[in-house]
Amino acid sequence: MKALWTFLFCGVLLTITACTPAANQTFAPPAQELPQPAAATPPGQYNAGIPHDQYNAETEPSQHNAANASGTAGSAASSENTQVAAKIPILMYHSISETPKHDLRVPPRLFEQQLQHLKEAGYQTLSFKELEDWTAGKPLPAKPVVITLDDGYRDNYTAAFPILKKLNMKATVFMTIDHLDQETNLTAQMIKEMHESGFVEFGSHALTHVRLTEHKDNDRLRAEIVQSKYELEKLTGTPVTSFCYPYGAYNEQALAYVKEAGYKFAVAMDEGVAELSQGVYTLLRIYIPSSMTMDQFKKKFP
Ligand SMILES: [Zn+2]
């Protein structure tokens, strides 16, 4: 029954979004994300008490900044075109795939065209780790941009990762721990390879993909936020600094746990260009639906 409702909802979503794009339109974030496989882990299985700093910092790969070392993928340190950025566009993608057609699935060819445009227009991709310079008031590239991909789809490895490497650009994948190793999602080995390349940073998208505002149990809510950070750090061997609220849903308690866990940034699904005045735990993003034309994209990011 749930699957039927999801199917019907997505049908309606497709019908609506496919008909509405117009030049200069502000693209509202979707009310629902792509349907996910059922969570493999029942609630309560995680130990909410493991502190986030138990990962072994010594295992952090030394080649983590390979993209920086090789050139233009967003090094904040170089050149005369640096300044303290007031606003940073954080682009929100999900799946990078052709089919089945859905506004949350951007075809690889279009994704590459969009990134190519950003590169030619002088944008430099930054990781959230590099955004710590932003909060510290240090200079950033003149045209910084952050690329985010939610949920940890396998096509982030098969389709997006080769494009990032080809264009020497960076992205952050927000991984839901329960999606790990599922058929349509990233494997632990893929995450390790992407992380070690320096082109992909991983942020947490919680343990399960439920709305955090629906948790009645604070221990469970805390585990979604704190334990997911710990699990991701075990996979990558490096501190995880960013969190993404599933469905963009958060409340005061969730914010408190994000802060307690030691995240430096969190993003939701509310539409807009990120500014520090929004608060580092409620940064806005810009939704890039597959129905956005290249003309619309270029106007949004001149
Ligand atoms: Zn999601």
mmCIF file with all atom_site columns, N, CA, C and O and ligand atoms in Angstrom, residues 33 94 150-151 176 205 209 246-247, ligand 1:
data_model
loop_
_atom_site.group_PDB
_atom_site.id
_atom_site.type_symbol
_atom_site.label_atom_id
_atom_site.label_alt_id
_atom_site.label_comp_id
_atom_site.label_asym_id
_atom_site.label_entity_id
_atom_site.label_seq_id
_atom_site.pdbx_PDB_ins_code
_atom_site.Cartn_x
_atom_site.Cartn_y
_atom_site.Cartn_z
_atom_site.occupancy
_atom_site.B_iso_or_equiv
_atom_site.pdbx_formal_charge
_atom_site.auth_seq_id
_atom_site.auth_comp_id
_atom_site.auth_asym_id
_atom_site.auth_atom_id
_atom_site.pdbx_PDB_model_num
ATOM   1  N  N  . GLU A 1 33  ? 11.503 13.005 -1.496 1.00 0.00 ? 33  GLU A N  1
ATOM   2  C  CA . GLU A 1 33  ? 12.677 12.583 -2.225 1.00 0.00 ? 33  GLU A CA 1
ATOM   3  C  C  . GLU A 1 33  ? 12.387 11.277 -2.945 1.00 0.00 ? 33  GLU A C  1
ATOM   4  O  O  . GLU A 1 33  ? 11.334 10.701 -2.810 1.00 0.00 ? 33  GLU A O  1
ATOM   5  N  N  . HIS A 1 94  ? 20.587 14.629 -6.540 1.00 0.00 ? 94  HIS A N  1
ATOM   6  C  CA . HIS A 1 94  ? 20.395 13.317 -5.921 1.00 0.00 ? 94  HIS A CA 1
ATOM   7  C  C  . HIS A 1 94  ? 21.050 12.265 -6.819 1.00 0.00 ? 94  HIS A C  1
ATOM   8  O  O  . HIS A 1 94  ? 22.237 12.063 -6.771 1.00 0.00 ? 94  HIS A O  1
ATOM   9  N  N  . ASP A 1 150 ? 22.621 13.939 -2.623 1.00 0.00 ? 150 ASP A N  1
ATOM   10 C  CA . ASP A 1 150 ? 21.995 13.316 -1.454 1.00 0.00 ? 150 ASP A CA 1
ATOM   11 C  C  . ASP A 1 150 ? 21.739 11.818 -1.644 1.00 0.00 ? 150 ASP A C  1
ATOM   12 O  O  . ASP A 1 150 ? 21.441 11.361 -2.746 1.00 0.00 ? 150 ASP A O  1
ATOM   13 N  N  . ASP A 1 151 ? 21.786 11.090 -0.580 1.00 0.00 ? 151 ASP A N  1
ATOM   14 C  CA . ASP A 1 151 ? 21.284 9.706  -0.436 1.00 0.00 ? 151 ASP A CA 1
ATOM   15 C  C  . ASP A 1 151 ? 22.309 8.604  -0.717 1.00 0.00 ? 151 ASP A C  1
ATOM   16 O  O  . ASP A 1 151 ? 22.129 7.482  -0.268 1.00 0.00 ? 151 ASP A O  1
ATOM   17 N  N  . THR A 1 176 ? 23.360 8.085  3.511  1.00 0.00 ? 176 THR A N  1
ATOM   18 C  CA . THR A 1 176 ? 22.530 7.484  4.557  1.00 0.00 ? 176 THR A CA 1
ATOM   19 C  C  . THR A 1 176 ? 23.112 6.111  4.887  1.00 0.00 ? 176 THR A C  1
ATOM   20 O  O  . THR A 1 176 ? 23.258 5.270  3.992  1.00 0.00 ? 176 THR A O  1
ATOM   21 N  N  . HIS A 1 205 ? 23.872 11.705 6.078  1.00 0.00 ? 205 HIS A N  1
ATOM   22 C  CA . HIS A 1 205 ? 22.451 11.913 5.764  1.00 0.00 ? 205 HIS A CA 1
ATOM   23 C  C  . HIS A 1 205 ? 21.636 11.005 6.695  1.00 0.00 ? 205 HIS A C  1
ATOM   24 O  O  . HIS A 1 205 ? 20.660 10.407 6.271  1.00 0.00 ? 205 HIS A O  1
ATOM   25 N  N  . HIS A 1 209 ? 16.639 6.911  6.528  1.00 0.00 ? 209 HIS A N  1
ATOM   26 C  CA . HIS A 1 209 ? 16.167 8.083  5.782  1.00 0.00 ? 209 HIS A CA 1
ATOM   27 C  C  . HIS A 1 209 ? 14.768 8.482  6.238  1.00 0.00 ? 209 HIS A C  1
ATOM   28 O  O  . HIS A 1 209 ? 13.852 8.619  5.437  1.00 0.00 ? 209 HIS A O  1
ATOM   29 N  N  . PRO A 1 246 ? 17.428 14.485 6.334  1.00 0.00 ? 246 PRO A N  1
ATOM   30 C  CA . PRO A 1 246 ? 16.551 13.805 5.368  1.00 0.00 ? 246 PRO A CA 1
ATOM   31 C  C  . PRO A 1 246 ? 15.240 14.585 5.188  1.00 0.00 ? 246 PRO A C  1
ATOM   32 O  O  . PRO A 1 246 ? 14.637 15.025 6.178  1.00 0.00 ? 246 PRO A O  1
ATOM   33 N  N  . TYR A 1 247 ? 14.843 14.759 3.969  1.00 0.00 ? 247 TYR A N  1
ATOM   34 C  CA . TYR A 1 247 ? 13.644 15.538 3.597  1.00 0.00 ? 247 TYR A CA 1
ATOM   35 C  C  . TYR A 1 247 ? 13.735 16.992 4.068  1.00 0.00 ? 247 TYR A C  1
ATOM   36 O  O  . TYR A 1 247 ? 12.740 17.717 4.068  1.00 0.00 ? 247 TYR A O  1
HETATM 37 ZN ZN . ZN  B 2 .   ? 17.691 12.266 1.073  1.00 0.00 ? 1   ZN  B ZN 1
#
